[in-house]
Every structure is written in structure tokens, then in C-alpha cells.
mmCIF file of C-alpha atoms and ligand atoms in Angstrom:
data_model
loop_
_atom_site.group_PDB
_atom_site.id
_atom_site.type_symbol
_atom_site.label_atom_id
_atom_site.label_comp_id
_atom_site.label_asym_id
_atom_site.label_seq_id
_atom_site.Cartn_x
_atom_site.Cartn_y
_atom_site.Cartn_z
ATOM 1 C CA MET A 1 87.071 121.128 62.051
ATOM 2 C CA ASN A 2 89.595 118.432 62.939
ATOM 3 C CA ASP A 3 93.196 119.109 62.010
ATOM 4 C CA LEU A 4 95.008 115.860 61.133
ATOM 5 C CA SER A 5 98.372 117.420 61.968
ATOM 6 C CA LYS A 6 97.208 117.875 65.581
ATOM 7 C CA SER A 7 95.777 114.412 66.049
ATOM 8 C CA LEU A 8 95.298 113.461 69.689
ATOM 9 C CA LEU A 9 95.407 109.733 68.872
ATOM 10 C CA LYS A 10 98.464 107.889 67.612
ATOM 11 C CA THR A 11 98.580 106.184 64.246
ATOM 12 C CA SER A 12 99.338 102.459 64.522
ATOM 13 C CA PRO A 13 101.869 100.697 62.248
ATOM 14 C CA SER A 14 98.908 99.496 60.139
ATOM 15 C CA GLY A 15 98.038 103.133 59.424
ATOM 16 C CA ASN A 16 94.846 103.167 61.494
ATOM 17 C CA LYS A 17 94.149 104.957 64.752
ATOM 18 C CA ASN A 18 92.660 102.897 67.557
ATOM 19 C CA PHE A 19 91.474 103.631 71.081
ATOM 20 C CA ILE A 20 92.310 100.572 73.153
ATOM 21 C CA SER A 21 94.373 102.041 75.982
ATOM 22 C CA VAL A 22 96.037 105.256 77.143
ATOM 23 C CA ASN A 23 99.016 104.252 74.995
ATOM 24 C CA ASP A 24 96.959 105.193 71.916
ATOM 25 C CA VAL A 25 96.718 108.811 73.073
ATOM 26 C CA ASN A 26 99.205 111.520 72.083
ATOM 27 C CA ASP A 27 98.021 114.158 74.544
ATOM 28 C CA ILE A 28 95.751 113.108 77.429
ATOM 29 C CA ASN A 29 95.201 116.644 78.649
ATOM 30 C CA ALA A 30 94.184 117.876 75.206
ATOM 31 C CA LEU A 31 91.733 114.968 74.889
ATOM 32 C CA VAL A 32 90.222 115.846 78.290
ATOM 33 C CA GLN A 33 89.908 119.493 77.232
ATOM 34 C CA LYS A 34 88.348 118.504 73.918
ATOM 35 C CA ALA A 35 85.772 116.401 75.766
ATOM 36 C CA LEU A 36 84.988 119.354 78.044
ATOM 37 C CA SER A 37 84.579 121.597 75.010
ATOM 38 C CA TYR A 38 81.930 119.161 73.724
ATOM 39 C CA LYS A 39 80.245 119.305 77.119
ATOM 40 C CA SER A 40 80.001 123.111 76.732
ATOM 41 C CA ASP A 41 78.847 122.917 73.111
ATOM 42 C CA PRO A 42 77.670 119.396 72.165
ATOM 43 C CA PHE A 43 76.745 120.181 68.558
ATOM 44 C CA LYS A 44 79.689 122.346 67.512
ATOM 45 C CA ASP A 45 80.964 119.552 65.219
ATOM 46 C CA LYS A 46 77.553 118.280 64.177
ATOM 47 C CA LEU A 47 78.678 117.781 60.550
ATOM 48 C CA LEU A 48 82.021 116.112 61.320
ATOM 49 C CA GLY A 49 80.597 112.594 61.252
ATOM 50 C CA GLN A 50 78.228 113.127 58.346
ATOM 51 C CA ASN A 51 78.030 110.044 56.087
ATOM 52 C CA LYS A 52 80.075 108.044 58.588
ATOM 53 C CA ARG A 53 78.955 104.985 60.516
ATOM 54 C CA VAL A 54 80.185 103.430 63.737
ATOM 55 C CA GLY A 55 79.311 99.816 64.511
ATOM 56 C CA CYS A 56 78.942 99.172 68.242
ATOM 57 C CA LEU A 57 79.379 95.463 68.965
ATOM 58 C CA PHE A 58 78.443 94.168 72.389
ATOM 59 C CA LEU A 59 79.473 90.698 73.470
ATOM 60 C CA ASN A 60 78.245 91.624 76.968
ATOM 61 C CA PRO A 61 75.510 93.748 78.586
ATOM 62 C CA SER A 62 75.814 97.519 78.982
ATOM 63 C CA MET A 63 73.759 100.616 79.687
ATOM 64 C CA ARG A 64 76.113 103.628 79.984
ATOM 65 C CA THR A 65 78.672 102.591 77.398
ATOM 66 C CA ARG A 66 76.095 101.715 74.801
ATOM 67 C CA LEU A 67 73.903 104.808 75.175
ATOM 68 C CA SER A 68 76.681 107.354 75.682
ATOM 69 C CA THR A 69 78.472 106.129 72.550
ATOM 70 C CA GLN A 70 75.263 106.341 70.517
ATOM 71 C CA ILE A 71 74.551 109.864 71.795
ATOM 72 C CA ALA A 72 78.149 110.940 71.152
ATOM 73 C CA ALA A 73 77.967 109.670 67.565
ATOM 74 C CA GLN A 74 74.654 111.432 67.013
ATOM 75 C CA ASN A 75 76.105 114.720 68.329
ATOM 76 C CA LEU A 76 78.736 114.464 65.575
ATOM 77 C CA GLY A 77 76.171 113.671 62.885
ATOM 78 C CA MET A 78 77.409 110.076 62.710
ATOM 79 C CA GLU A 79 75.189 107.020 62.542
ATOM 80 C CA ALA A 80 75.696 104.417 65.267
ATOM 81 C CA ILE A 81 74.428 100.886 64.711
ATOM 82 C CA VAL A 82 74.366 98.646 67.750
ATOM 83 C CA PHE A 83 74.708 94.889 67.368
ATOM 84 C CA ASN A 84 74.402 92.716 70.458
ATOM 85 C CA VAL A 85 76.670 90.018 69.084
ATOM 86 C CA GLY A 86 76.668 88.070 72.333
ATOM 87 C CA ALA A 87 72.878 87.737 72.401
ATOM 88 C CA GLU A 88 71.862 87.977 68.744
ATOM 89 C CA GLY A 89 74.833 87.182 66.510
ATOM 90 C CA TRP A 90 76.614 84.014 65.431
ATOM 91 C CA ALA A 91 78.955 82.693 68.101
ATOM 92 C CA LEU A 92 82.420 83.923 67.097
ATOM 93 C CA GLU A 93 85.629 81.882 67.110
ATOM 94 C CA PHE A 94 88.848 83.756 67.954
ATOM 95 C CA GLU A 95 91.428 80.970 68.017
ATOM 96 C CA GLU A 96 93.696 80.591 64.980
ATOM 97 C CA GLY A 97 93.825 77.261 63.173
ATOM 98 C CA VAL A 98 91.042 75.691 65.200
ATOM 99 C CA ILE A 99 88.752 72.932 63.881
ATOM 100 C CA MET A 100 85.360 74.577 64.319
ATOM 101 C CA ASN A 101 83.403 71.531 65.434
ATOM 102 C CA GLY A 102 82.173 73.144 68.676
ATOM 103 C CA SER A 103 79.633 75.859 69.448
ATOM 104 C CA SER A 104 81.281 78.722 67.502
ATOM 105 C CA VAL A 105 79.803 79.306 64.041
ATOM 106 C CA GLU A 106 81.925 82.022 62.429
ATOM 107 C CA HIS A 107 85.622 82.889 62.700
ATOM 108 C CA ILE A 108 86.686 86.436 63.482
ATOM 109 C CA LYS A 109 88.920 86.256 60.372
ATOM 110 C CA ASP A 110 85.765 86.062 58.258
ATOM 111 C CA ALA A 111 83.454 88.306 60.289
ATOM 112 C CA ALA A 112 85.783 91.256 61.032
ATOM 113 C CA PRO A 113 86.670 92.101 57.387
ATOM 114 C CA VAL A 114 82.946 92.182 56.551
ATOM 115 C CA LEU A 115 82.300 94.562 59.454
ATOM 116 C CA GLY A 116 85.244 96.609 58.197
ATOM 117 C CA LYS A 117 83.393 97.129 54.915
ATOM 118 C CA TYR A 118 80.071 98.002 56.578
ATOM 119 C CA PHE A 119 81.482 100.602 58.988
ATOM 120 C CA ASP A 120 84.013 103.438 59.196
ATOM 121 C CA ILE A 121 84.754 102.734 62.871
ATOM 122 C CA LEU A 122 84.135 99.632 64.986
ATOM 123 C CA ALA A 123 83.575 99.852 68.745
ATOM 124 C CA ILE A 124 83.666 96.593 70.699
ATOM 125 C CA ARG A 125 82.846 95.464 74.219
ATOM 126 C CA THR A 126 84.156 92.183 75.510
ATOM 127 C CA PHE A 127 84.715 90.870 79.020
ATOM 128 C CA PRO A 128 87.353 88.522 80.433
ATOM 129 C CA SER A 129 86.552 84.912 81.242
ATOM 130 C CA LEU A 130 88.274 85.338 84.653
ATOM 131 C CA LYS A 131 89.315 81.683 84.263
ATOM 132 C CA ASN A 132 92.537 81.869 82.246
ATOM 133 C CA ARG A 133 94.680 84.897 83.101
ATOM 134 C CA ASP A 134 97.158 84.543 80.238
ATOM 135 C CA GLU A 135 94.332 84.268 77.732
ATOM 136 C CA ASP A 136 92.438 87.264 79.156
ATOM 137 C CA TYR A 137 95.552 89.429 79.490
ATOM 138 C CA SER A 138 96.591 88.615 75.909
ATOM 139 C CA GLU A 139 93.543 90.687 74.829
ATOM 140 C CA GLN A 140 93.045 88.240 71.988
ATOM 141 C CA TYR A 141 89.467 89.344 71.192
ATOM 142 C CA ILE A 142 90.097 93.046 70.658
ATOM 143 C CA LYS A 143 93.470 92.398 68.987
ATOM 144 C CA GLN A 144 91.808 90.101 66.456
ATOM 145 C CA PHE A 145 89.358 92.876 65.552
ATOM 146 C CA VAL A 146 92.281 95.306 65.145
ATOM 147 C CA LYS A 147 94.090 92.760 62.962
ATOM 148 C CA TYR A 148 91.240 91.765 60.675
ATOM 149 C CA ALA A 149 88.726 94.672 60.482
ATOM 150 C CA GLY A 150 91.078 97.109 58.732
ATOM 151 C CA ILE A 151 89.354 100.177 60.246
ATOM 152 C CA PRO A 152 89.806 102.097 63.532
ATOM 153 C CA ILE A 153 88.796 100.116 66.627
ATOM 154 C CA ILE A 154 87.470 101.612 69.855
ATOM 155 C CA SER A 155 87.401 99.544 73.027
ATOM 156 C CA LEU A 156 84.082 99.824 74.843
ATOM 157 C CA GLU A 157 85.778 97.713 77.576
ATOM 158 C CA SER A 158 88.035 94.789 76.920
ATOM 159 C CA ALA A 159 89.362 91.920 79.013
ATOM 160 C CA THR A 160 91.774 94.133 80.956
ATOM 161 C CA LEU A 161 90.912 97.806 80.306
ATOM 162 C CA HIS A 162 88.025 100.276 80.047
ATOM 163 C CA PRO A 163 89.550 103.355 78.376
ATOM 164 C CA LEU A 164 86.381 105.390 77.703
ATOM 165 C CA GLN A 165 85.439 105.005 81.367
ATOM 166 C CA SER A 166 88.904 106.185 82.419
ATOM 167 C CA LEU A 167 88.788 109.189 80.106
ATOM 168 C CA ALA A 168 85.394 110.123 81.608
ATOM 169 C CA ASP A 169 86.919 109.700 85.096
ATOM 170 C CA LEU A 170 89.742 112.133 84.270
ATOM 171 C CA ILE A 171 87.265 114.596 82.753
ATOM 172 C CA THR A 172 85.283 114.460 86.003
ATOM 173 C CA ILE A 173 88.367 115.064 88.158
ATOM 174 C CA GLN A 174 89.504 117.864 85.824
ATOM 175 C CA GLU A 175 86.175 119.636 86.344
ATOM 176 C CA PHE A 176 87.058 120.071 90.026
ATOM 177 C CA TYR A 177 90.478 121.553 89.251
ATOM 178 C CA LYS A 178 88.677 124.733 88.287
ATOM 179 C CA VAL A 179 87.732 125.341 91.913
ATOM 180 C CA PRO A 180 90.296 127.476 93.824
ATOM 181 C CA PRO A 181 92.180 127.376 96.106
ATOM 182 C CA PRO A 182 94.460 124.467 95.194
ATOM 183 C CA PRO A 183 94.315 121.643 97.719
ATOM 184 C CA GLU A 184 96.972 121.110 100.343
ATOM 185 C CA GLY A 185 99.336 118.208 99.903
ATOM 186 C CA VAL A 186 102.459 117.225 98.033
ATOM 187 C CA GLY A 187 103.060 119.863 95.375
ATOM 188 C CA GLY A 188 99.474 121.105 95.783
ATOM 189 C CA ARG A 189 98.282 118.136 93.745
ATOM 190 C CA LEU A 190 94.918 116.518 94.335
ATOM 191 C CA LYS A 191 95.034 113.216 96.194
ATOM 192 C CA VAL A 192 93.096 110.459 94.454
ATOM 193 C CA VAL A 193 92.500 107.134 96.198
ATOM 194 C CA LEU A 194 91.269 104.006 94.439
ATOM 195 C CA THR A 195 89.833 101.687 97.065
ATOM 196 C CA TRP A 196 88.787 98.078 96.661
ATOM 197 C CA ALA A 197 85.280 97.291 97.937
ATOM 198 C CA PRO A 198 83.591 93.968 98.663
ATOM 199 C CA HIS A 199 81.309 92.245 96.156
ATOM 200 C CA ILE A 200 79.391 88.995 95.944
ATOM 201 C CA LYS A 201 80.606 88.131 92.425
ATOM 202 C CA PRO A 202 84.073 87.932 90.927
ATOM 203 C CA LEU A 203 84.460 91.067 88.782
ATOM 204 C CA PRO A 204 87.100 91.958 86.154
ATOM 205 C CA GLN A 205 90.109 94.139 87.012
ATOM 206 C CA CYS A 206 89.422 96.306 83.910
ATOM 207 C CA VAL A 207 88.174 99.509 85.550
ATOM 208 C CA ALA A 208 90.859 99.499 88.254
ATOM 209 C CA ASN A 209 93.646 98.630 85.770
ATOM 210 C CA SER A 210 92.495 101.259 83.335
ATOM 211 C CA PHE A 211 91.955 104.041 85.879
ATOM 212 C CA SER A 212 95.422 103.359 87.314
ATOM 213 C CA GLN A 213 96.998 103.438 83.873
ATOM 214 C CA TRP A 214 95.293 106.699 82.859
ATOM 215 C CA ILE A 215 95.740 108.637 86.099
ATOM 216 C CA ASN A 216 99.409 107.656 86.279
ATOM 217 C CA ALA A 217 99.989 108.707 82.676
ATOM 218 C CA TRP A 218 98.080 111.981 83.258
ATOM 219 C CA ASP A 219 100.424 112.716 86.165
ATOM 220 C CA LYS A 220 98.346 115.542 87.646
ATOM 221 C CA THR A 221 97.439 113.888 90.950
ATOM 222 C CA ASP A 222 98.951 111.894 93.792
ATOM 223 C CA PHE A 223 97.529 108.429 93.291
ATOM 224 C CA ILE A 224 97.078 105.817 96.006
ATOM 225 C CA ILE A 225 95.562 102.348 95.677
ATOM 226 C CA THR A 226 94.256 100.550 98.737
ATOM 227 C CA HIS A 227 93.036 96.953 98.910
ATOM 228 C CA PRO A 228 93.337 93.843 101.080
ATOM 229 C CA GLU A 229 96.491 91.797 100.566
ATOM 230 C CA GLY A 230 96.111 89.439 97.629
ATOM 231 C CA TYR A 231 94.283 91.991 95.464
ATOM 232 C CA GLU A 232 97.412 93.521 93.894
ATOM 233 C CA LEU A 233 96.760 94.579 90.311
ATOM 234 C CA ASP A 234 99.077 93.876 87.390
ATOM 235 C CA SER A 235 102.070 96.201 87.921
ATOM 236 C CA GLN A 236 102.146 97.125 84.214
ATOM 237 C CA PHE A 237 99.067 99.272 84.954
ATOM 238 C CA THR A 238 99.803 100.480 88.506
ATOM 239 C CA LYS A 239 103.432 101.598 87.989
ATOM 240 C CA GLY A 240 103.816 104.977 89.719
ATOM 241 C CA ALA A 241 100.993 104.454 92.233
ATOM 242 C CA THR A 242 101.463 104.065 95.984
ATOM 243 C CA VAL A 243 99.835 100.892 97.308
ATOM 244 C CA ILE A 244 98.661 100.905 100.949
ATOM 245 C CA PHE A 245 96.918 97.919 102.550
ATOM 246 C CA ASN A 246 95.505 100.061 105.381
ATOM 247 C CA GLN A 247 92.395 101.759 103.966
ATOM 248 C CA LYS A 248 92.117 104.259 106.868
ATOM 249 C CA GLU A 249 95.653 105.485 106.259
ATOM 250 C CA ALA A 250 95.075 105.663 102.504
ATOM 251 C CA LEU A 251 91.917 107.772 102.853
ATOM 252 C CA GLU A 252 93.611 110.444 104.982
ATOM 253 C CA ASN A 253 93.098 113.856 103.282
ATOM 254 C CA ALA A 254 91.904 112.298 100.025
ATOM 255 C CA ASP A 255 90.256 114.688 97.546
ATOM 256 C CA PHE A 256 88.680 111.900 95.484
ATOM 257 C CA VAL A 257 87.814 108.350 96.492
ATOM 258 C CA TYR A 258 87.141 105.942 93.644
ATOM 259 C CA ILE A 259 85.369 102.808 94.855
ATOM 260 C CA LYS A 260 85.572 99.610 92.851
ATOM 261 C CA ASN A 261 85.579 95.898 93.395
ATOM 262 C CA TRP A 262 87.848 93.601 91.454
ATOM 263 C CA SER A 263 88.636 89.928 91.774
ATOM 264 C CA SER A 264 92.165 88.773 92.500
ATOM 265 C CA TYR A 265 94.766 89.081 89.746
ATOM 266 C CA LYS A 266 97.253 86.870 91.614
ATOM 267 C CA LYS A 267 94.773 84.059 92.339
ATOM 268 C CA TYR A 268 93.103 84.829 89.110
ATOM 269 C CA GLY A 269 89.373 85.577 89.227
ATOM 270 C CA LYS A 270 89.013 84.480 92.857
ATOM 271 C CA ILE A 271 87.211 86.291 95.677
ATOM 272 C CA LEU A 272 89.701 86.328 98.580
ATOM 273 C CA CYS A 273 87.917 88.741 100.905
ATOM 274 C CA THR A 274 84.323 89.634 101.693
ATOM 275 C CA ASP A 275 85.123 91.829 104.697
ATOM 276 C CA GLU A 276 82.407 94.481 104.692
ATOM 277 C CA THR A 277 84.525 96.824 106.804
ATOM 278 C CA TRP A 278 86.137 97.722 103.448
ATOM 279 C CA MET A 279 82.807 99.272 102.348
ATOM 280 C CA LEU A 280 82.946 103.091 102.334
ATOM 281 C CA ASN A 281 80.581 104.882 104.725
ATOM 282 C CA ASN A 282 80.135 108.463 105.947
ATOM 283 C CA LYS A 283 82.310 107.857 109.007
ATOM 284 C CA LYS A 284 85.266 106.914 106.808
ATOM 285 C CA LEU A 285 84.723 109.980 104.630
ATOM 286 C CA GLU A 286 85.314 112.210 107.684
ATOM 287 C CA GLN A 287 89.053 111.564 107.500
ATOM 288 C CA THR A 288 89.191 112.743 103.883
ATOM 289 C CA ASN A 289 89.379 116.299 102.539
ATOM 290 C CA ASN A 290 85.599 116.304 101.870
ATOM 291 C CA ALA A 291 86.420 113.784 99.175
ATOM 292 C CA LYS A 292 84.254 113.427 96.126
ATOM 293 C CA VAL A 293 83.073 109.837 95.745
ATOM 294 C CA MET A 294 83.390 108.103 92.386
ATOM 295 C CA HIS A 295 82.163 104.782 91.028
ATOM 296 C CA CYS A 296 81.853 103.735 87.380
ATOM 297 C CA LEU A 297 78.400 102.131 87.924
ATOM 298 C CA PRO A 298 76.544 99.822 87.979
ATOM 299 C CA VAL A 299 76.948 99.532 91.743
ATOM 300 C CA ARG A 300 75.417 97.041 94.169
ATOM 301 C CA ARG A 301 74.095 99.232 96.965
ATOM 302 C CA ASN A 302 75.048 98.246 100.502
ATOM 303 C CA ILE A 303 77.414 95.595 99.127
ATOM 304 C CA GLU A 304 80.017 97.836 97.469
ATOM 305 C CA LEU A 305 78.832 101.212 98.764
ATOM 306 C CA ARG A 306 76.432 102.345 101.469
ATOM 307 C CA ASP A 307 73.230 104.196 100.543
ATOM 308 C CA GLU A 308 74.324 107.054 102.792
ATOM 309 C CA VAL A 309 77.389 107.636 100.584
ATOM 310 C CA LEU A 310 75.717 107.135 97.203
ATOM 311 C CA ASP A 311 72.817 109.406 98.176
ATOM 312 C CA GLY A 312 75.063 111.866 100.017
ATOM 313 C CA ALA A 313 76.405 115.279 99.073
ATOM 314 C CA TYR A 314 79.849 114.023 98.047
ATOM 315 C CA SER A 315 78.763 111.439 95.500
ATOM 316 C CA ILE A 316 79.584 112.502 91.929
ATOM 317 C CA VAL A 317 78.693 109.189 90.269
ATOM 318 C CA THR A 318 75.970 110.713 88.066
ATOM 319 C CA GLN A 319 78.264 113.501 86.865
ATOM 320 C CA GLN A 320 80.924 110.860 86.214
ATOM 321 C CA ALA A 321 78.546 108.675 84.169
ATOM 322 C CA SER A 322 77.207 111.679 82.247
ATOM 323 C CA ASN A 323 80.775 112.522 81.214
ATOM 324 C CA ARG A 324 80.897 109.227 79.308
ATOM 325 C CA VAL A 325 79.149 111.053 76.431
ATOM 326 C CA TRP A 326 81.898 113.690 76.124
ATOM 327 C CA ALA A 327 84.647 111.090 76.408
ATOM 328 C CA ALA A 328 83.119 109.080 73.563
ATOM 329 C CA GLN A 329 82.500 112.205 71.491
ATOM 330 C CA ALA A 330 86.125 113.362 71.827
ATOM 331 C CA VAL A 331 87.411 109.943 70.760
ATOM 332 C CA LEU A 332 84.959 109.505 67.872
ATOM 333 C CA SER A 333 85.798 112.998 66.608
ATOM 334 C CA GLU A 334 89.483 112.035 66.475
ATOM 335 C CA LEU A 335 88.637 109.043 64.282
ATOM 336 C CA CYS A 336 86.429 110.936 61.855
ATOM 337 C CA PRO A 337 89.183 111.956 59.428
ATOM 338 C CA HIS A 338 89.547 108.278 58.472
ATOM 339 C CA PRO A 339 89.315 108.272 54.646
ATOM 340 C CA LEU A 340 86.280 106.624 53.090
ATOM 341 C CA LYS A 341 86.883 102.986 52.242
ATOM 342 C CA GLY A 342 86.960 101.598 48.742
ATOM 343 C CA GLY A 343 85.977 98.249 47.304
HETATM 344 N N1 CP B 1 80.432 101.877 83.525
HETATM 345 C C1 CP B 1 79.973 101.134 82.498
HETATM 346 O O1 CP B 1 80.734 100.705 81.619
HETATM 347 O O2 CP B 1 78.632 100.948 82.509
HETATM 348 P P1 CP B 1 77.838 99.944 81.553
HETATM 349 O O3 CP B 1 78.318 98.557 81.886
HETATM 350 O O4 CP B 1 76.392 100.147 81.877
HETATM 351 O O5 CP B 1 78.160 100.273 80.144
#
């Protein structure tokens, strides 16, 4: 059973635990190990979530996040109710003091407390607008849920971060640490490279921000980010990483290559480069240390990544996506001791 005194998530000043970023975690390694223990024995805590309910609110589409969270809850004996707010709910207003004479029908100040009475935990997915950087990076949507719901909040991806994805990414990398001998390199640490890839649409920086934040905080690997000039991420997330504009140089002796597109943070939401020579192929992989290839999915084949790589022996994207279940289960299990609500 869970031991409150050994909680792996921090308690916020409001008295709740949330899972919004790596900063909510007390012990990343222990959380990774807990997730792996669920992978070995998915039903070992099948009564932990009994009589508890998680509400999964989606303001945007999803496959992996939605299903893995539902499965994780079920493994713990917890009920998960999914509500596609974006498609089926009232349009929510998040701005304080606004005159609601536009398209929004219900204010978050009214909706979130109701959801806080229906559920024990709320999990929310939102996306950035990619139009107003200050607004997106203020994380207003998820912060309003934290402020007004009164129960633990899990981010299923927010405007700037995707913490359950990042936890699954670390779990996946950790699984390869079991294989001896330790790799060559600085201090015998694995070399992980996050490389930008082209895309036809402007995508959020969430996955890249979040992966950078988690892998830096984990501090078990040498971490390099490579991208064309102009695609620098917000330094609050990349602090500690080495940034190299030359992809060939960055890939040298890499043990893991994480491919992801993101739109520009500097020229916010803009596509500055469509150069397909940034797309990873088998030739480029030759200069790595037989690197495992990661991508959070969904991926646009032959835009972001060549078929030959995705279908090749070094792709671990399915393993990575399957680990989303154990990431969600570890986090949900940490939120189970939340006392039952009154009134
Ligand atoms: N990686 C990820 O979050 O996938 P979905 O958008 O399908 O949830």
C-alpha cells in the first residue's frame, strides 16, 4: 500500500498534490522505478483506487494519453470518466472579470468547483494557441483548474509541458540501463540527443520543453539538443543541456535520438525551416552508437521521420508509447491517498 510519509509527489501550499511538471516530483528515480514495478505487476495495487474517480477532461484530441490514463486507472481499481470538453462540453471562459458576451458559456470559476465535487482527481489536456506566447506560457488554463477545483490536478499535456509523456520517456531510457556494459562517453553516461525535425504544421514546444526539463532534472544522461537556428527553446526548460546547431555533430555516438518537431519559441508559433535534410534516416544513424530512436507519436511519416527508421530495428516508439500506462499508473497511485471529500 502507499505510504504517505514516502510520497513521491510534493504537497502544494493549498494542501493538494498535483502533477503539472517535474517540479511536483520529490524523487524522479523512485517514480520511474515505481512505474517499472507496475509494468512487472500491473494489478499489484488493484484495490488502491477502489471507490475513487478520476475525471479526464480533453480540450483537444488524443489517443495515447486518453487510453493509457484510463487503463492505468482501471489497473488501480479506480474509475476513469472521460469528458471531451472541447467537442462536447460548454465553451469555457478562463479570463477573470470578463463580460461573457462572446462564445464562452461557462466560467472556469463555476465549472471547476463542480468537477471538484464529482471527482477525486482531475486530469486535463489543453494545448497552446501558438498565437500569444505570454498567454500560453502563463499556463492560465491548467492553473485555473488547480486554483478552483480543490482536488489534485494531473496535466495530460498543457500549453508548455507534457509531464506524463516525459515520465514515460525516462522509463523507456531507464529500461536500457539494465543492459551491460555501460556505454562509453563522459562518465559512462548515456548520450541522449533531442533533434528537431521538419513538419508541415506549427506544433507546440510542449514535448521538447518537458523532455528537456525532466532529463536535466534526472541528471543520469548527457543531454544534447540540436535544431536549426531560431528554434531555441525557453531556457527555463533547457538549462543544463548542450545546444548544437550542427545535427551531424550532435548525433555522434548518441545512445538515444529523440525526434520531435516544434514551432519557434522566439518567433512564436512560426515555422522558420522546412529543410528536409533535418529528417532522420538510416545513414544518419550510422554515426550514432546504434542509437535507439524515440518519438512521442503521433508522427507524420516521411515528413518528420523516414519509414526506414520508424520500421527499422532501432525504433522503440511502440515501447515508449506503451510505457505511458505505467507512467500514468505511478502518478495516479501517488494521488490515491487523497482523503474523501465532504459536502
Ligand atoms: N503522445 C501523445 O500525447 O499522444 P496522444 O496525443 O495520442 O495522446
